[in-house]
mmCIF file of N, CA and C in Angstrom:
data_model
loop_
_atom_site.group_PDB
_atom_site.id
_atom_site.type_symbol
_atom_site.label_atom_id
_atom_site.label_comp_id
_atom_site.label_asym_id
_atom_site.label_seq_id
_atom_site.Cartn_x
_atom_site.Cartn_y
_atom_site.Cartn_z
ATOM 1 N N MET A 30 16.350 -19.042 16.097
ATOM 2 C CA MET A 30 15.422 -19.139 14.983
ATOM 3 C C MET A 30 14.821 -17.755 14.723
ATOM 4 N N SER A 31 14.916 -17.291 13.490
ATOM 5 C CA SER A 31 14.414 -15.947 13.181
ATOM 6 C C SER A 31 12.897 -15.952 13.063
ATOM 7 N N GLU A 32 12.308 -14.867 13.574
ATOM 8 C CA GLU A 32 10.859 -14.728 13.551
ATOM 9 C C GLU A 32 10.446 -14.107 12.218
ATOM 10 N N LYS A 33 9.427 -14.657 11.595
ATOM 11 C CA LYS A 33 8.923 -14.122 10.334
ATOM 12 C C LYS A 33 7.906 -13.031 10.633
ATOM 13 N N HIS A 34 8.138 -11.842 10.085
ATOM 14 C CA HIS A 34 7.237 -10.723 10.301
ATOM 15 C C HIS A 34 6.297 -10.571 9.123
ATOM 16 N N ILE A 35 5.099 -10.092 9.411
ATOM 17 C CA ILE A 35 4.107 -9.757 8.388
ATOM 18 C C ILE A 35 3.697 -8.314 8.651
ATOM 19 N N TYR A 36 3.582 -7.544 7.575
ATOM 20 C CA TYR A 36 3.233 -6.132 7.706
ATOM 21 C C TYR A 36 1.958 -5.837 6.937
ATOM 22 N N LYS A 37 1.104 -5.039 7.571
ATOM 23 C CA LYS A 37 -0.084 -4.514 6.892
ATOM 24 C C LYS A 37 0.264 -3.085 6.500
ATOM 25 N N VAL A 38 0.195 -2.804 5.192
ATOM 26 C CA VAL A 38 0.548 -1.491 4.680
ATOM 27 C C VAL A 38 -0.699 -0.859 4.077
ATOM 28 N N VAL A 39 -1.035 0.340 4.542
ATOM 29 C CA VAL A 39 -2.189 1.079 4.027
ATOM 30 C C VAL A 39 -1.646 2.309 3.321
ATOM 31 N N PHE A 40 -2.009 2.461 2.038
ATOM 32 C CA PHE A 40 -1.539 3.610 1.271
ATOM 33 C C PHE A 40 -2.597 4.041 0.270
ATOM 34 N N VAL A 41 -2.439 5.254 -0.233
ATOM 35 C CA VAL A 41 -3.389 5.818 -1.198
ATOM 36 C C VAL A 41 -2.790 5.718 -2.585
ATOM 37 N N ASN A 42 -3.610 5.250 -3.541
ATOM 38 C CA ASN A 42 -3.190 5.130 -4.926
ATOM 39 C C ASN A 42 -4.382 5.437 -5.820
ATOM 40 N N GLN A 43 -4.297 6.501 -6.608
ATOM 41 C CA GLN A 43 -5.326 6.873 -7.580
ATOM 42 C C GLN A 43 -6.725 6.916 -6.953
ATOM 43 N N GLU A 44 -6.854 7.715 -5.886
ATOM 44 C CA GLU A 44 -8.117 7.926 -5.189
ATOM 45 C C GLU A 44 -8.711 6.652 -4.579
ATOM 46 N N GLN A 45 -7.865 5.674 -4.340
ATOM 47 C CA GLN A 45 -8.255 4.438 -3.672
ATOM 48 C C GLN A 45 -7.322 4.220 -2.483
ATOM 49 N N VAL A 46 -7.860 3.658 -1.410
ATOM 50 C CA VAL A 46 -7.041 3.273 -0.263
ATOM 51 C C VAL A 46 -6.766 1.776 -0.393
ATOM 52 N N TYR A 47 -5.495 1.432 -0.480
ATOM 53 C CA TYR A 47 -5.081 0.038 -0.585
ATOM 54 C C TYR A 47 -4.645 -0.437 0.793
ATOM 55 N N GLU A 48 -5.055 -1.637 1.158
ATOM 56 C CA GLU A 48 -4.593 -2.285 2.382
ATOM 57 C C GLU A 48 -4.063 -3.648 1.967
ATOM 58 N N VAL A 49 -2.737 -3.804 2.017
ATOM 59 C CA VAL A 49 -2.115 -5.043 1.565
ATOM 60 C C VAL A 49 -1.240 -5.614 2.675
ATOM 61 N N TYR A 50 -0.981 -6.889 2.581
ATOM 62 C CA TYR A 50 -0.127 -7.597 3.533
ATOM 63 C C TYR A 50 1.117 -8.062 2.801
ATOM 64 N N VAL A 51 2.277 -7.780 3.401
ATOM 65 C CA VAL A 51 3.550 -8.091 2.759
ATOM 66 C C VAL A 51 4.538 -8.667 3.774
ATOM 67 N N LYS A 52 5.580 -9.294 3.247
ATOM 68 C CA LYS A 52 6.617 -9.881 4.101
ATOM 69 C C LYS A 52 7.709 -8.870 4.467
ATOM 70 N N ASN A 53 7.970 -7.907 3.585
ATOM 71 C CA ASN A 53 9.070 -6.969 3.809
ATOM 72 C C ASN A 53 8.665 -5.535 3.516
ATOM 73 N N VAL A 54 9.103 -4.626 4.382
ATOM 74 C CA VAL A 54 8.915 -3.182 4.206
ATOM 75 C C VAL A 54 10.222 -2.513 4.591
ATOM 76 N N TYR A 55 10.708 -1.632 3.728
ATOM 77 C CA TYR A 55 11.931 -0.902 4.064
ATOM 78 C C TYR A 55 12.042 0.356 3.219
ATOM 79 N N GLN A 56 12.942 1.246 3.644
ATOM 80 C CA GLN A 56 13.188 2.467 2.893
ATOM 81 C C GLN A 56 14.016 2.108 1.675
ATOM 82 N N GLY A 57 13.582 2.576 0.517
ATOM 83 C CA GLY A 57 14.281 2.251 -0.717
ATOM 84 C C GLY A 57 15.493 3.119 -0.957
ATOM 85 N N GLU A 58 16.270 2.741 -1.957
ATOM 86 C CA GLU A 58 17.435 3.524 -2.346
ATOM 87 C C GLU A 58 17.023 4.843 -2.993
ATOM 88 N N MET A 59 15.838 4.867 -3.610
ATOM 89 C CA MET A 59 15.324 6.110 -4.174
ATOM 90 C C MET A 59 14.774 6.941 -3.027
ATOM 91 N N TYR A 60 15.279 8.119 -2.868
ATOM 92 C CA TYR A 60 14.897 8.980 -1.746
ATOM 93 C C TYR A 60 13.391 9.260 -1.769
ATOM 94 N N GLY A 61 12.741 9.102 -0.607
ATOM 95 C CA GLY A 61 11.328 9.426 -0.477
ATOM 96 C C GLY A 61 10.386 8.282 -0.805
ATOM 97 N N PHE A 62 10.893 7.071 -0.972
ATOM 98 C CA PHE A 62 10.050 5.928 -1.306
ATOM 99 C C PHE A 62 10.177 4.825 -0.269
ATOM 100 N N VAL A 63 9.053 4.171 0.006
ATOM 101 C CA VAL A 63 9.004 2.989 0.858
ATOM 102 C C VAL A 63 8.840 1.796 -0.076
ATOM 103 N N VAL A 64 9.616 0.756 0.155
ATOM 104 C CA VAL A 64 9.554 -0.443 -0.679
ATOM 105 C C VAL A 64 8.768 -1.512 0.066
ATOM 106 N N ILE A 65 7.800 -2.137 -0.640
ATOM 107 C CA ILE A 65 7.100 -3.289 -0.072
ATOM 108 C C ILE A 65 7.277 -4.460 -1.025
ATOM 109 N N GLU A 66 7.465 -5.644 -0.453
ATOM 110 C CA GLU A 66 7.668 -6.837 -1.282
ATOM 111 C C GLU A 66 7.193 -8.076 -0.551
ATOM 112 N N GLY A 67 6.971 -9.130 -1.312
ATOM 113 C CA GLY A 67 6.485 -10.386 -0.740
ATOM 114 C C GLY A 67 5.007 -10.314 -0.406
ATOM 115 N N PHE A 68 4.200 -9.971 -1.396
ATOM 116 C CA PHE A 68 2.757 -9.807 -1.185
ATOM 117 C C PHE A 68 2.118 -11.107 -0.718
ATOM 118 N N LEU A 69 1.177 -10.983 0.235
ATOM 119 C CA LEU A 69 0.454 -12.132 0.777
ATOM 120 C C LEU A 69 -1.034 -11.961 0.494
ATOM 121 N N PHE A 70 -1.614 -12.954 -0.140
ATOM 122 C CA PHE A 70 -3.046 -12.949 -0.425
ATOM 123 C C PHE A 70 -3.644 -14.239 0.104
ATOM 124 N N GLY A 71 -4.987 -14.274 0.219
ATOM 125 C CA GLY A 71 -5.673 -15.479 0.671
ATOM 126 C C GLY A 71 -5.511 -16.607 -0.324
ATOM 127 N N GLU A 72 -5.992 -17.768 0.059
ATOM 128 C CA GLU A 72 -5.909 -18.944 -0.802
ATOM 129 C C GLU A 72 -6.735 -18.770 -2.066
ATOM 130 N N LYS A 73 -6.152 -19.119 -3.206
ATOM 131 C CA LYS A 73 -6.869 -19.026 -4.480
ATOM 132 C C LYS A 73 -7.974 -20.069 -4.585
ATOM 133 N N SER A 74 -7.829 -21.173 -3.868
ATOM 134 C CA SER A 74 -8.783 -22.273 -3.994
ATOM 135 C C SER A 74 -10.066 -22.046 -3.198
ATOM 136 N N SER A 75 -10.138 -20.921 -2.490
ATOM 137 C CA SER A 75 -11.316 -20.678 -1.662
ATOM 138 C C SER A 75 -12.562 -20.505 -2.534
ATOM 139 N N ILE A 76 -13.690 -20.997 -2.069
ATOM 140 C CA ILE A 76 -14.932 -20.944 -2.842
ATOM 141 C C ILE A 76 -15.485 -19.526 -2.888
ATOM 142 N N VAL A 77 -15.447 -18.823 -1.757
ATOM 143 C CA VAL A 77 -15.907 -17.441 -1.709
ATOM 144 C C VAL A 77 -14.720 -16.539 -2.024
ATOM 145 N N VAL A 78 -14.834 -15.762 -3.096
ATOM 146 C CA VAL A 78 -13.747 -14.901 -3.527
ATOM 147 C C VAL A 78 -14.137 -13.451 -3.281
ATOM 148 N N ASP A 79 -13.291 -12.727 -2.565
ATOM 149 C CA ASP A 79 -13.504 -11.307 -2.338
ATOM 150 C C ASP A 79 -13.059 -10.574 -3.608
ATOM 151 N N PRO A 80 -13.969 -9.841 -4.267
ATOM 152 C CA PRO A 80 -13.613 -9.204 -5.537
ATOM 153 C C PRO A 80 -12.497 -8.164 -5.413
ATOM 154 N N THR A 81 -12.430 -7.433 -4.290
ATOM 155 C CA THR A 81 -11.358 -6.443 -4.165
ATOM 156 C C THR A 81 -10.007 -7.112 -3.961
ATOM 157 N N GLU A 82 -9.985 -8.204 -3.193
ATOM 158 C CA GLU A 82 -8.720 -8.918 -3.019
ATOM 159 C C GLU A 82 -8.279 -9.533 -4.345
ATOM 160 N N GLU A 83 -9.218 -10.056 -5.102
ATOM 161 C CA GLU A 83 -8.876 -10.644 -6.398
ATOM 162 C C GLU A 83 -8.339 -9.575 -7.351
ATOM 163 N N LYS A 84 -8.927 -8.384 -7.315
ATOM 164 C CA LYS A 84 -8.453 -7.278 -8.158
ATOM 165 C C LYS A 84 -7.024 -6.885 -7.769
ATOM 166 N N LEU A 85 -6.748 -6.836 -6.464
ATOM 167 C CA LEU A 85 -5.394 -6.527 -6.004
ATOM 168 C C LEU A 85 -4.414 -7.633 -6.374
ATOM 169 N N ARG A 86 -4.856 -8.871 -6.259
ATOM 170 C CA ARG A 86 -4.000 -10.007 -6.629
ATOM 171 C C ARG A 86 -3.594 -9.896 -8.097
ATOM 172 N N ILE A 87 -4.555 -9.556 -8.950
ATOM 173 C CA ILE A 87 -4.267 -9.412 -10.380
ATOM 174 C C ILE A 87 -3.344 -8.217 -10.628
ATOM 175 N N GLU A 88 -3.611 -7.099 -9.931
ATOM 176 C CA GLU A 88 -2.792 -5.899 -10.110
ATOM 177 C C GLU A 88 -1.335 -6.135 -9.730
ATOM 178 N N PHE A 89 -1.102 -6.888 -8.649
ATOM 179 C CA PHE A 89 0.260 -7.108 -8.174
ATOM 180 C C PHE A 89 0.838 -8.455 -8.619
ATOM 181 N N GLU A 90 0.159 -9.143 -9.511
ATOM 182 C CA GLU A 90 0.667 -10.414 -10.024
ATOM 183 C C GLU A 90 1.971 -10.176 -10.785
ATOM 184 N N GLY A 91 2.985 -10.916 -10.439
ATOM 185 C CA GLY A 91 4.277 -10.787 -11.098
ATOM 186 C C GLY A 91 5.127 -9.628 -10.585
ATOM 187 N N VAL A 92 4.632 -8.873 -9.611
ATOM 188 C CA VAL A 92 5.389 -7.750 -9.055
ATOM 189 C C VAL A 92 6.262 -8.266 -7.915
ATOM 190 N N GLU A 93 7.571 -8.081 -8.046
ATOM 191 C CA GLU A 93 8.485 -8.506 -6.984
ATOM 192 C C GLU A 93 8.471 -7.517 -5.833
ATOM 193 N N ARG A 94 8.514 -6.232 -6.167
ATOM 194 C CA ARG A 94 8.464 -5.175 -5.149
ATOM 195 C C ARG A 94 7.857 -3.941 -5.783
ATOM 196 N N THR A 95 7.261 -3.111 -4.937
ATOM 197 C CA THR A 95 6.695 -1.860 -5.432
ATOM 198 C C THR A 95 7.209 -0.722 -4.563
ATOM 199 N N PHE A 96 7.381 0.431 -5.184
ATOM 200 C CA PHE A 96 7.912 1.617 -4.526
ATOM 201 C C PHE A 96 6.769 2.597 -4.332
ATOM 202 N N ILE A 97 6.486 2.947 -3.077
ATOM 203 C CA ILE A 97 5.382 3.846 -2.749
ATOM 204 C C ILE A 97 5.971 5.150 -2.229
ATOM 205 N N PRO A 98 5.538 6.288 -2.786
ATOM 206 C CA PRO A 98 6.015 7.561 -2.232
ATOM 207 C C PRO A 98 5.634 7.658 -0.752
ATOM 208 N N MET A 99 6.563 8.134 0.072
ATOM 209 C CA MET A 99 6.328 8.193 1.521
ATOM 210 C C MET A 99 5.066 8.962 1.881
ATOM 211 N N HIS A 100 4.769 10.021 1.135
ATOM 212 C CA HIS A 100 3.607 10.841 1.479
ATOM 213 C C HIS A 100 2.281 10.170 1.130
ATOM 214 N N LYS A 101 2.313 9.027 0.462
ATOM 215 C CA LYS A 101 1.095 8.278 0.160
ATOM 216 C C LYS A 101 0.822 7.175 1.175
ATOM 217 N N VAL A 102 1.803 6.880 2.030
ATOM 218 C CA VAL A 102 1.635 5.838 3.047
ATOM 219 C C VAL A 102 0.818 6.406 4.202
ATOM 220 N N VAL A 103 -0.245 5.706 4.555
ATOM 221 C CA VAL A 103 -1.091 6.118 5.661
ATOM 222 C C VAL A 103 -0.618 5.453 6.949
ATOM 223 N N ARG A 104 -0.302 4.151 6.866
ATOM 224 C CA ARG A 104 0.039 3.410 8.072
ATOM 225 C C ARG A 104 0.752 2.113 7.708
ATOM 226 N N ILE A 105 1.672 1.698 8.577
ATOM 227 C CA ILE A 105 2.343 0.401 8.456
ATOM 228 C C ILE A 105 2.269 -0.265 9.817
ATOM 229 N N ASP A 106 1.687 -1.459 9.879
ATOM 230 C CA ASP A 106 1.565 -2.217 11.123
ATOM 231 C C ASP A 106 2.263 -3.558 10.979
ATOM 232 N N GLN A 107 2.956 -3.986 12.028
ATOM 233 C CA GLN A 107 3.475 -5.342 12.074
ATOM 234 C C GLN A 107 2.389 -6.186 12.724
ATOM 235 N N VAL A 108 1.956 -7.246 12.052
ATOM 236 C CA VAL A 108 0.856 -8.069 12.543
ATOM 237 C C VAL A 108 1.306 -9.519 12.684
ATOM 238 N N LYS A 109 0.506 -10.299 13.409
ATOM 239 C CA LYS A 109 0.855 -11.705 13.627
ATOM 240 C C LYS A 109 0.465 -12.599 12.451
ATOM 241 N N LYS A 110 -0.652 -12.266 11.779
ATOM 242 C CA LYS A 110 -1.053 -13.046 10.603
ATOM 243 C C LYS A 110 -1.730 -12.116 9.604
ATOM 244 N N HIS A 111 -1.712 -12.526 8.347
ATOM 245 C CA HIS A 111 -2.277 -11.636 7.335
ATOM 246 C C HIS A 111 -3.780 -11.815 7.215
ATOM 247 N N GLY A 112 -4.425 -10.740 6.836
ATOM 248 C CA GLY A 112 -5.868 -10.737 6.638
ATOM 249 C C GLY A 112 -6.182 -10.635 5.160
ATOM 250 N N THR A 113 -7.339 -10.100 4.866
ATOM 251 C CA THR A 113 -7.780 -9.946 3.482
ATOM 252 C C THR A 113 -7.338 -8.592 2.952
ATOM 253 N N ALA A 114 -6.694 -8.599 1.800
ATOM 254 C CA ALA A 114 -6.303 -7.347 1.156
ATOM 255 C C ALA A 114 -7.567 -6.614 0.726
ATOM 256 N N LYS A 115 -7.549 -5.279 0.845
ATOM 257 C CA LYS A 115 -8.738 -4.486 0.539
ATOM 258 C C LYS A 115 -8.376 -3.274 -0.303
ATOM 259 N N MET A 116 -9.374 -2.801 -1.033
ATOM 260 C CA MET A 116 -9.248 -1.566 -1.777
ATOM 261 C C MET A 116 -10.569 -0.824 -1.597
ATOM 262 N N THR A 117 -10.529 0.408 -1.078
ATOM 263 C CA THR A 117 -11.743 1.180 -0.877
ATOM 264 C C THR A 117 -11.557 2.566 -1.467
ATOM 265 N N SER A 118 -12.661 3.201 -1.791
ATOM 266 C CA SER A 118 -12.623 4.557 -2.332
ATOM 267 C C SER A 118 -12.413 5.557 -1.212
ATOM 268 N N VAL A 119 -11.697 6.617 -1.529
ATOM 269 C CA VAL A 119 -11.504 7.705 -0.580
ATOM 270 C C VAL A 119 -12.716 8.611 -0.687
ATOM 271 N N ASN A 120 -13.345 8.948 0.456
ATOM 272 C CA ASN A 120 -14.482 9.855 0.374
ATOM 273 C C ASN A 120 -13.974 11.259 0.051
ATOM 274 N N LYS A 121 -14.828 12.116 -0.474
ATOM 275 C CA LYS A 121 -14.422 13.432 -0.986
ATOM 276 C C LYS A 121 -13.797 14.318 0.080
ATOM 277 N N ASP A 122 -14.332 14.343 1.314
ATOM 278 C CA ASP A 122 -13.771 15.182 2.369
ATOM 279 C C ASP A 122 -12.364 14.726 2.729
ATOM 280 N N ALA A 123 -12.192 13.427 2.906
ATOM 281 C CA ALA A 123 -10.879 12.891 3.247
ATOM 282 C C ALA A 123 -9.903 13.113 2.099
ATOM 283 N N GLU A 124 -10.383 12.956 0.885
ATOM 284 C CA GLU A 124 -9.527 13.146 -0.284
ATOM 285 C C GLU A 124 -9.014 14.579 -0.349
ATOM 286 N N GLU A 125 -9.885 15.554 -0.110
ATOM 287 C CA GLU A 125 -9.490 16.959 -0.167
ATOM 288 C C GLU A 125 -8.487 17.291 0.930
ATOM 289 N N SER A 126 -8.741 16.835 2.167
ATOM 290 C CA SER A 126 -7.813 17.130 3.254
ATOM 291 C C SER A 126 -6.482 16.419 3.036
ATOM 292 N N PHE A 127 -6.524 15.192 2.507
ATOM 293 C CA PHE A 127 -5.290 14.463 2.224
ATOM 294 C C PHE A 127 -4.501 15.183 1.139
ATOM 295 N N ARG A 128 -5.186 15.682 0.129
ATOM 296 C CA ARG A 128 -4.529 16.396 -0.965
ATOM 297 C C ARG A 128 -3.842 17.652 -0.441
ATOM 298 N N LYS A 129 -4.483 18.367 0.495
ATOM 299 C CA LYS A 129 -3.887 19.573 1.074
ATOM 300 C C LYS A 129 -2.611 19.234 1.836
ATOM 301 N N VAL A 130 -2.627 18.143 2.571
ATOM 302 C CA VAL A 130 -1.471 17.752 3.372
ATOM 303 C C VAL A 130 -0.324 17.282 2.489
ATOM 304 N N THR A 131 -0.618 16.577 1.413
ATOM 305 C CA THR A 131 0.430 15.965 0.609
ATOM 306 C C THR A 131 0.875 16.794 -0.581
ATOM 307 N N THR A 132 0.299 17.979 -0.762
ATOM 308 C CA THR A 132 0.717 18.821 -1.872
ATOM 309 C C THR A 132 2.130 19.334 -1.611
ATOM 310 N N LEU A 133 2.997 19.156 -2.581
ATOM 311 C CA LEU A 133 4.371 19.602 -2.432
ATOM 312 C C LEU A 133 4.458 21.105 -2.634
ATOM 313 N N TYR A 134 5.324 21.761 -1.892
ATOM 314 C CA TYR A 134 5.517 23.197 -2.002
ATOM 315 C C TYR A 134 6.271 23.515 -3.277
ATOM 316 N N THR A 135 5.759 24.429 -4.064
ATOM 317 C CA THR A 135 6.448 24.912 -5.240
ATOM 318 C C THR A 135 6.446 26.432 -5.188
ATOM 319 N N PRO A 136 7.622 27.062 -5.153
ATOM 320 C CA PRO A 136 7.674 28.517 -5.047
ATOM 321 C C PRO A 136 7.122 29.183 -6.311
ATOM 322 N N ASP A 137 6.541 30.367 -6.102
ATOM 323 C CA ASP A 137 6.032 31.134 -7.239
ATOM 324 C C ASP A 137 7.191 31.645 -8.065
ATOM 325 N N LYS A 138 7.025 31.557 -9.377
ATOM 326 C CA LYS A 138 8.047 32.101 -10.275
ATOM 327 C C LYS A 138 7.714 33.556 -10.537
ATOM 328 N N LYS A 139 8.673 34.413 -10.344
ATOM 329 C CA LYS A 139 8.446 35.848 -10.552
ATOM 330 C C LYS A 139 9.303 36.380 -11.654
#
């Protein structure tokens, strides 16, 4: 019997840190991209609704898979059960250091 894996993927998108739970993570055919698919969110019928999870649910509604540039992925964990999807702002210090690390090299034109 095959074991079902769940992955927590943390990545940066438009100055926000996304933490989502998905069923599948793999390297895509497009070089330099990680593919995530099978998004997992909490129950819609719950009385208490987390606004960030609801915003993520709406953003990824109808999305079969998404391609994330490798340099935007912060962490991928295999977990036993999924938690609440989150979206948080990147603080300015972390944003600046992250930008320095992820800036692509472009040679000077002479």
